[in-house]
Coordinates of N, CA and C in Angstrom, one line a residue:
X1 N 60.7 61.3 110.2 CA 61.2 62.0 109.1 C 62.4 61.2 108.5
X2 N 62.3 61.0 107.2 CA 63.3 60.2 106.6 C 64.6 61.0 106.4
X3 N 65.7 60.4 106.8 CA 67.0 61.0 106.7 C 67.7 60.4 105.5
X4 N 68.0 61.2 104.5 CA 68.6 60.8 103.3 C 70.1 60.9 103.5
X5 N 70.8 60.0 102.9 CA 72.3 60.1 102.9 C 72.6 60.8 101.6
X6 N 73.2 62.0 101.8 CA 73.5 62.9 100.6 C 74.9 63.2 100.6
X7 N 75.5 63.2 99.4 CA 76.9 63.5 99.3 C 77.1 65.0 98.9
X8 N 76.1 65.8 98.9 CA 76.2 67.2 98.4 C 77.2 68.0 99.2
X9 N 77.2 67.8 100.5 CA 78.1 68.6 101.3 C 79.6 68.2 101.1
X10 N 79.8 66.9 100.9 CA 81.1 66.5 100.6 C 81.6 67.0 99.3
X11 N 80.7 67.0 98.3 CA 81.1 67.6 97.0 C 81.3 69.1 97.1
X12 N 80.6 69.8 97.9 CA 80.8 71.2 98.1 C 82.1 71.5 98.7
X13 N 82.5 70.7 99.7 CA 83.8 70.9 100.3 C 84.9 70.7 99.3
X14 N 84.8 69.7 98.5 CA 85.8 69.4 97.5 C 85.9 70.5 96.4
X15 N 84.8 71.2 96.2 CA 84.7 72.2 95.2 C 85.1 73.6 95.7
X16 N 84.8 73.9 97.0 CA 85.1 75.2 97.6 C 86.5 75.2 98.2
X17 N 86.9 74.1 98.8 CA 88.1 74.1 99.6 C 89.3 74.6 98.8
X18 N 89.5 74.3 97.5 CA 90.7 74.8 96.8 C 90.7 76.4 96.7
X19 N 89.6 77.0 96.9 CA 89.5 78.5 96.9 C 90.3 79.1 98.1
X20 N 90.4 78.3 99.1 CA 91.0 78.8 100.4 C 92.4 78.2 100.7
X21 N 92.9 77.5 99.7 CA 94.3 77.0 99.8 C 95.3 78.2 99.8
X22 N 96.2 78.2 100.7 CA 97.2 79.3 100.7 C 97.9 79.4 99.3
X23 N 98.3 80.6 98.9 CA 98.8 80.8 97.6 C 100.0 79.9 97.3
X24 N 100.9 79.6 98.3 CA 102.0 78.8 98.1 C 101.8 77.4 97.8
X25 N 100.5 76.9 98.0 CA 100.2 75.5 97.8 C 99.1 75.3 96.7
X26 N 98.7 76.4 96.0 CA 97.8 76.3 94.9 C 98.2 75.3 93.8
X27 N 99.5 75.3 93.6 CA 100.1 74.5 92.6 C 99.8 73.0 92.9
X28 N 99.9 72.7 94.2 CA 99.7 71.3 94.7 C 98.2 70.9 94.5
X29 N 97.3 71.8 94.9 CA 95.9 71.6 94.7 C 95.6 71.3 93.2
X30 N 96.2 72.2 92.4 CA 96.0 72.0 90.9 C 96.5 70.7 90.4
X31 N 97.7 70.3 90.9 CA 98.4 69.1 90.5 C 97.5 67.9 90.9
X32 N 96.8 68.0 92.0 CA 95.9 66.9 92.5 C 94.5 66.9 91.9
X33 N 94.3 67.9 91.0 CA 93.1 68.0 90.3 C 92.0 68.8 91.0
X34 N 92.3 69.5 92.0 CA 91.3 70.3 92.7 C 91.1 71.7 92.0
X35 N 89.9 72.0 91.6 CA 89.6 73.3 91.0 C 88.5 73.9 91.8
X36 N 88.7 75.1 92.3 CA 87.7 75.8 93.1 C 86.6 76.5 92.2
X37 N 85.4 76.3 92.7 CA 84.3 76.9 92.0 C 83.2 77.3 93.1
X38 N 83.2 78.6 93.4 CA 82.4 79.1 94.4 C 80.9 78.9 94.2
X39 N 80.5 79.2 92.9 CA 79.1 79.1 92.6 C 78.6 77.6 92.7
X40 N 79.3 76.7 92.1 CA 79.0 75.3 92.2 C 79.0 74.8 93.6
X41 N 80.0 75.1 94.4 CA 80.1 74.7 95.8 C 78.9 75.2 96.6
X42 N 78.5 76.5 96.3 CA 77.3 77.0 97.1 C 76.1 76.2 96.7
X43 N 75.9 75.9 95.4 CA 74.8 75.1 94.9 C 74.7 73.8 95.7
X44 N 75.8 73.1 95.8 CA 75.9 71.8 96.6 C 75.5 72.0 98.0
X45 N 76.0 73.1 98.6 CA 75.6 73.4 100.0 C 74.2 73.7 100.2
X46 N 73.6 74.5 99.2 CA 72.2 74.7 99.3 C 71.4 73.4 99.2
X47 N 71.8 72.6 98.3 CA 71.1 71.3 98.2 C 71.2 70.5 99.5
X48 N 72.3 70.4 100.1 CA 72.5 69.7 101.3 C 71.7 70.3 102.4
X49 N 71.5 71.6 102.4 CA 70.7 72.3 103.5 C 69.2 72.2 103.3
X50 N 68.8 71.9 102.1 CA 67.3 71.9 101.8 C 66.6 70.6 102.0
X51 N 67.3 69.5 102.1 CA 66.6 68.2 102.4 C 67.1 67.6 103.7
X52 N 66.2 66.9 104.4 CA 66.6 66.3 105.6 C 67.7 65.3 105.4
X53 N 68.8 65.5 105.9 CA 69.9 64.5 105.8 C 70.9 64.7 107.0
X54 N 71.9 63.9 107.1 CA 72.8 64.0 108.2 C 73.7 65.2 108.2
X55 N 73.8 65.9 107.0 CA 74.6 67.0 106.9 C 73.9 68.4 106.9
X56 N 72.6 68.3 107.0 CA 71.8 69.5 106.8 C 72.2 70.7 107.8
X57 N 72.4 70.4 109.0 CA 72.8 71.4 110.0 C 74.2 72.0 109.6
X58 N 75.1 71.1 109.2 CA 76.4 71.6 108.8 C 76.3 72.5 107.6
X59 N 75.5 72.1 106.7 CA 75.3 72.9 105.4 C 74.7 74.3 105.8
X60 N 73.7 74.3 106.6 CA 73.1 75.6 107.0 C 74.1 76.5 107.7
X61 N 75.0 75.9 108.5 CA 76.0 76.7 109.2 C 77.0 77.2 108.1
X62 N 77.4 76.4 107.2 CA 78.3 76.8 106.1 C 77.7 78.0 105.3
X63 N 76.4 77.9 105.0 CA 75.7 78.9 104.3 C 75.7 80.2 105.1
X64 N 75.4 80.1 106.4 CA 75.5 81.3 107.2 C 76.9 81.9 107.2
X65 N 77.9 81.1 107.3 CA 79.3 81.6 107.4 C 79.6 82.3 106.1
X66 N 79.3 81.6 104.9 CA 79.6 82.2 103.6 C 78.9 83.6 103.5
X67 N 77.6 83.6 103.8 CA 76.8 84.9 103.7 C 77.4 85.9 104.6
X68 N 77.7 85.6 105.9 CA 78.1 86.6 106.9 C 79.5 87.0 106.7
X69 N 80.4 86.1 106.6 CA 81.8 86.4 106.7 C 82.5 86.6 105.3
X70 N 82.0 86.0 104.3 CA 82.7 86.3 103.0 C 81.9 87.2 102.1
X71 N 80.6 87.1 102.1 CA 79.8 87.9 101.2 C 79.2 89.2 101.9
X72 N 79.3 89.2 103.3 CA 78.7 90.3 104.1 C 77.3 90.6 103.7
X73 N 76.5 89.5 103.4 CA 75.1 89.5 103.2 C 74.4 89.2 104.5
X74 N 74.3 90.1 105.4 CA 73.8 89.9 106.7 C 72.3 89.5 106.7
X75 N 71.5 90.0 105.7 CA 70.1 89.6 105.7 C 70.0 88.1 105.4
X76 N 70.8 87.6 104.4 CA 70.7 86.2 104.1 C 71.3 85.3 105.3
X77 N 72.4 85.8 105.9 CA 73.0 85.1 107.0 C 72.0 85.0 108.1
X78 N 71.2 86.0 108.3 CA 70.2 86.0 109.4 C 69.1 84.9 109.1
X79 N 68.7 84.7 107.9 CA 67.8 83.7 107.5 C 68.3 82.3 107.9
X80 N 69.6 82.0 107.5 CA 70.2 80.7 107.8 C 70.3 80.5 109.3
X81 N 70.8 81.6 110.0 CA 71.0 81.5 111.5 C 69.7 81.3 112.2
X82 N 68.6 82.0 111.8 CA 67.3 81.8 112.4 C 66.8 80.4 112.3
X83 N 67.1 79.8 111.1 CA 66.7 78.4 110.9 C 67.4 77.5 112.0
X84 N 68.7 77.7 112.1 CA 69.5 76.9 113.0 C 69.1 77.2 114.5
X85 N 68.9 78.5 114.8 CA 68.5 78.9 116.2 C 67.1 78.3 116.5
X86 N 66.2 78.2 115.6 CA 64.9 77.7 115.8 C 65.0 76.1 116.0
X87 N 65.8 75.5 115.2 CA 66.0 74.1 115.3 C 66.7 73.7 116.6
X88 N 67.7 74.5 117.0 CA 68.5 74.2 118.2 C 68.4 75.4 119.2
X89 N 67.3 75.6 119.9 CA 67.2 76.8 120.7 C 68.1 76.9 121.9
X90 N 68.7 75.8 122.3 CA 69.6 75.8 123.5 C 71.1 75.9 123.0
X91 N 71.3 76.0 121.7 CA 72.7 76.1 121.3 C 73.2 77.5 121.5
X92 N 74.2 77.6 122.4 CA 74.6 78.9 122.7 C 75.4 79.7 121.6
X93 N 76.1 78.9 120.8 CA 76.8 79.5 119.6 C 75.7 80.1 118.6
X94 N 74.7 79.3 118.3 CA 73.7 79.8 117.4 C 73.0 81.0 118.0
X95 N 72.8 81.0 119.3 CA 72.1 82.1 120.0 C 72.9 83.4 119.8
X96 N 74.2 83.3 120.0 CA 75.1 84.5 119.8 C 75.1 85.0 118.4
X97 N 75.3 84.0 117.4 CA 75.3 84.4 116.0 C 74.0 85.0 115.5
X98 N 72.9 84.5 116.0 CA 71.6 85.0 115.7 C 71.5 86.5 116.2
X99 N 71.9 86.7 117.4 CA 71.8 88.1 118.0 C 72.7 89.0 117.2
X100 N 73.9 88.6 116.8 CA 74.8 89.4 116.0 C 74.1 89.8 114.6
X101 N 73.5 88.8 114.0 CA 72.9 89.0 112.7 C 71.7 90.0 112.8
X102 N 70.9 89.8 113.9 CA 69.8 90.8 114.2 C 70.4 92.2 114.3
X103 N 71.5 92.4 115.0 CA 72.1 93.7 115.1 C 72.6 94.2 113.8
X104 N 73.3 93.4 113.0 CA 73.8 93.8 111.7 C 72.7 94.1 110.7
X105 N 71.5 93.6 111.0 CA 70.3 93.9 110.1 C 69.5 95.1 110.7
X106 N 70.1 95.8 111.6 CA 69.5 97.0 112.2 C 68.2 96.7 113.0
X107 N 68.2 95.5 113.5 CA 67.0 95.1 114.3 C 67.5 95.1 115.8
X108 N 67.9 96.3 116.2 CA 68.6 96.4 117.5 C 67.8 96.0 118.7
X109 N 66.5 96.4 118.8 CA 65.8 95.9 120.0 C 65.7 94.4 120.1
X110 N 65.5 93.7 118.9 CA 65.5 92.3 118.9 C 66.9 91.7 119.3
X111 N 67.9 92.3 118.8 CA 69.2 91.8 119.1 C 69.5 92.0 120.6
X112 N 69.0 93.0 121.2 CA 69.3 93.2 122.7 C 68.6 92.0 123.4
X113 N 67.4 91.7 123.1 CA 66.8 90.5 123.7 C 67.6 89.3 123.5
X114 N 68.0 89.0 122.3 CA 68.7 87.8 122.0 C 70.1 87.8 122.7
X115 N 70.8 89.0 122.7 CA 72.1 89.0 123.4 C 71.9 88.8 124.9
X116 N 70.8 89.3 125.4 CA 70.5 89.1 126.9 C 70.3 87.6 127.2
X117 N 69.5 87.0 126.3 CA 69.3 85.5 126.5 C 70.7 84.8 126.4
X118 N 71.5 85.2 125.5 CA 72.8 84.5 125.3 C 73.6 84.8 126.6
X119 N 73.7 86.0 127.1 CA 74.5 86.3 128.3 C 74.0 85.5 129.5
X120 N 72.7 85.4 129.6 CA 72.1 84.6 130.7 C 72.6 83.2 130.7
X121 N 72.5 82.6 129.5 CA 72.9 81.2 129.3 C 74.5 81.1 129.5
X122 N 75.2 82.1 129.0 CA 76.6 82.1 129.2 C 77.0 82.2 130.7
X123 N 76.3 83.1 131.4 CA 76.6 83.2 132.8 C 76.3 81.9 133.6
X124 N 75.3 81.2 133.2 CA 75.0 79.9 133.8 C 76.1 78.9 133.5
X125 N 76.8 79.0 132.4 CA 77.9 78.1 132.1 C 79.2 78.4 132.8
X126 N 79.3 79.7 133.2 CA 80.5 80.1 133.9 C 81.7 80.0 133.0
X127 N 82.8 79.4 133.5 CA 84.0 79.4 132.7 C 84.0 78.6 131.4
X128 N 82.9 77.9 131.2 CA 82.7 77.1 129.9 C 82.3 78.0 128.8
X129 N 81.8 79.2 129.1 CA 81.3 80.1 128.1 C 82.5 80.6 127.3
X130 N 82.3 80.7 126.0 CA 83.3 81.2 125.1 C 83.5 82.7 125.3
X131 N 84.7 83.1 125.7 CA 84.9 84.6 126.0 C 84.8 85.4 124.7
X132 N 85.2 84.8 123.6 CA 85.1 85.6 122.3 C 83.6 85.9 122.0
X133 N 82.7 85.0 122.2 CA 81.3 85.2 122.0 C 80.7 86.2 123.0
X134 N 81.2 86.0 124.3 CA 80.7 86.9 125.3 C 81.2 88.3 125.0
X135 N 82.4 88.5 124.6 CA 82.9 89.8 124.2 C 82.0 90.4 123.1
X136 N 81.7 89.6 122.1 CA 80.9 90.2 121.0 C 79.5 90.6 121.5
X137 N 78.9 89.9 122.4 CA 77.6 90.2 122.9 C 77.7 91.6 123.7
X138 N 78.7 91.7 124.6 CA 78.8 92.9 125.3 C 79.2 94.1 124.4
X139 N 80.1 93.8 123.4 CA 80.5 94.9 122.5 C 79.3 95.4 121.7
X140 N 78.5 94.5 121.1 CA 77.4 95.0 120.3 C 76.3 95.7 121.2
X141 N 76.1 95.3 122.4 CA 75.2 96.0 123.3 C 75.8 97.4 123.6
X142 N 77.0 97.5 123.9 CA 77.7 98.8 124.2 C 77.5 99.7 123.0
X143 N 77.9 99.1 121.8 CA 77.8 99.9 120.6 C 76.4 100.4 120.3
X144 N 75.4 99.5 120.4 CA 74.1 99.9 120.1 C 73.6 101.0 121.0
X145 N 73.9 101.0 122.3 CA 73.5 102.1 123.2 C 74.3 103.3 122.9
X146 N 75.5 103.2 122.6 CA 76.3 104.4 122.2 C 75.7 105.1 120.9
X147 N 75.3 104.3 120.0 CA 74.7 104.8 118.8 C 73.4 105.6 119.1
X148 N 72.7 105.2 120.2 CA 71.5 105.9 120.6 C 71.8 107.0 121.6
X149 N 73.1 107.2 121.9 CA 73.6 108.2 122.8 C 73.1 107.9 124.2
X150 N 72.9 106.7 124.6 CA 72.4 106.3 125.9 C 73.7 105.8 126.6
X151 N 74.4 106.8 127.2 CA 75.7 106.5 127.8 C 75.5 105.6 129.1
X152 N 74.5 105.9 129.8 CA 74.2 105.1 131.0 C 74.1 103.6 130.8
X153 N 73.4 103.2 129.7 CA 73.2 101.8 129.4 C 74.5 101.3 128.8
X154 N 75.2 102.1 128.0 CA 76.4 101.6 127.3 C 77.5 101.3 128.4
X155 N 77.5 102.1 129.5 CA 78.5 101.8 130.5 C 78.3 100.5 131.2
X156 N 77.0 100.0 131.3 CA 76.7 98.7 131.9 C 77.4 97.6 131.1
X157 N 77.6 97.7 129.8 CA 78.1 96.6 129.0 C 79.5 96.8 128.6
X158 N 80.0 98.0 128.8 CA 81.4 98.3 128.4 C 82.4 97.5 129.2
X159 N 82.3 97.5 130.5 CA 83.2 96.8 131.4 C 83.3 95.3 131.1
X160 N 82.2 94.6 131.0 CA 82.2 93.2 130.6 C 82.8 93.0 129.2
X161 N 82.6 93.9 128.3 CA 83.3 93.8 127.0 C 84.8 93.9 127.1
X162 N 85.3 94.8 127.9 CA 86.7 94.9 128.1 C 87.3 93.6 128.8
X163 N 86.6 93.1 129.8 CA 87.0 91.9 130.5 C 87.1 90.7 129.6
X164 N 86.2 90.6 128.7 CA 86.1 89.5 127.8 C 86.9 89.6 126.5
X165 N 87.4 90.8 126.2 CA 88.1 91.1 125.0 C 89.4 90.2 124.9
X166 N 89.4 89.4 123.8 CA 90.5 88.5 123.5 C 91.4 89.1 122.4
X167 N 91.1 90.3 122.0 CA 91.9 91.0 120.9 C 91.9 90.2 119.6
X168 N 90.8 89.5 119.3 CA 90.6 88.8 118.1 C 89.9 89.6 117.0
X169 N 89.2 90.7 117.5 CA 88.5 91.5 116.6 C 89.1 92.9 116.7
X170 N 90.0 93.2 115.8 CA 90.9 94.4 115.9 C 90.0 95.7 115.9
X171 N 89.0 95.8 115.0 CA 88.2 97.0 115.0 C 87.4 97.1 116.3
X172 N 86.8 96.1 116.8 CA 86.1 96.1 118.0 C 86.9 96.5 119.2
X173 N 88.1 95.9 119.3 CA 89.1 96.3 120.3 C 89.5 97.8 120.2
X174 N 89.7 98.3 119.0 CA 90.0 99.7 118.8 C 88.8 100.6 119.3
X175 N 87.6 100.1 119.0 CA 86.4 100.8 119.4 C 86.4 100.9 121.0
X176 N 86.7 99.9 121.7 CA 86.7 99.9 123.1 C 87.7 100.9 123.6
X177 N 88.8 101.0 123.0 CA 89.8 102.0 123.4 C 89.3 103.4 123.1
X178 N 88.7 103.6 122.0 CA 88.1 104.9 121.6 C 87.0 105.3 122.6
X179 N 86.3 104.4 123.1 CA 85.2 104.7 124.0 C 85.6 104.8 125.4
X180 N 86.8 104.4 125.8 CA 87.3 104.4 127.2 C 87.0 105.7 127.9
X181 N 87.5 106.8 127.3 CA 87.3 108.1 128.0 C 85.8 108.5 128.1
X182 N 85.1 108.3 127.1 CA 83.6 108.6 127.1 C 82.9 107.8 128.1
X183 N 83.3 106.5 128.3 CA 82.5 105.7 129.2 C 83.2 105.6 130.6
X184 N 84.3 106.3 130.8 CA 84.9 106.3 132.1 C 85.5 104.9 132.5
X185 N 85.9 104.2 131.5 CA 86.4 102.8 131.9 C 87.9 102.7 131.7
X186 N 88.3 101.5 131.9 CA 89.7 101.2 131.7 C 89.8 100.1 130.7
X187 N 90.9 99.9 130.1 CA 91.1 98.8 129.1 C 92.2 97.9 129.5
X188 N 92.3 96.7 128.9 CA 93.4 95.8 129.2 C 94.5 96.0 128.3
X189 N 94.5 96.9 127.4 CA 95.5 97.1 126.4 C 96.8 97.4 127.0

């Protein structure tokens, strides 16, 4: 497969980055000639992701991130993440993000399988596993079973969620506290 050298991702970064400059420094970005354009930046990223090149994987991840984290378009984010997960089936980060997008698209049974595969790989890594990702896996498994009123299964995942909670996701941490009495657990708060 021919790998093209493409500057689309670099152009995208230059066009999108000024949108995320802290307000106190926008004057400096403007002085340097940087103008943010979300639509144009996304077009460059789409171009970089659509042709085989050295930045294709980075572009796909950026598209996933934009769709999931800024646009909350979980259906589109799942499309990008499934491409990455298929291309890199042993990548533990992609495995976790794919499972989360399955959950957020109400594909709960599939997300459970994906989260379980992630947890198995995470357990094999031991301390090298990212606790934030482990927390999210256990959190979404707990939440999914609670939504089905399956308290027994929710309890299995609640404890590991509490243990792995890094307090980086305020709503999820608040949910754990809210569920504590229902699930008979303790919290680190």
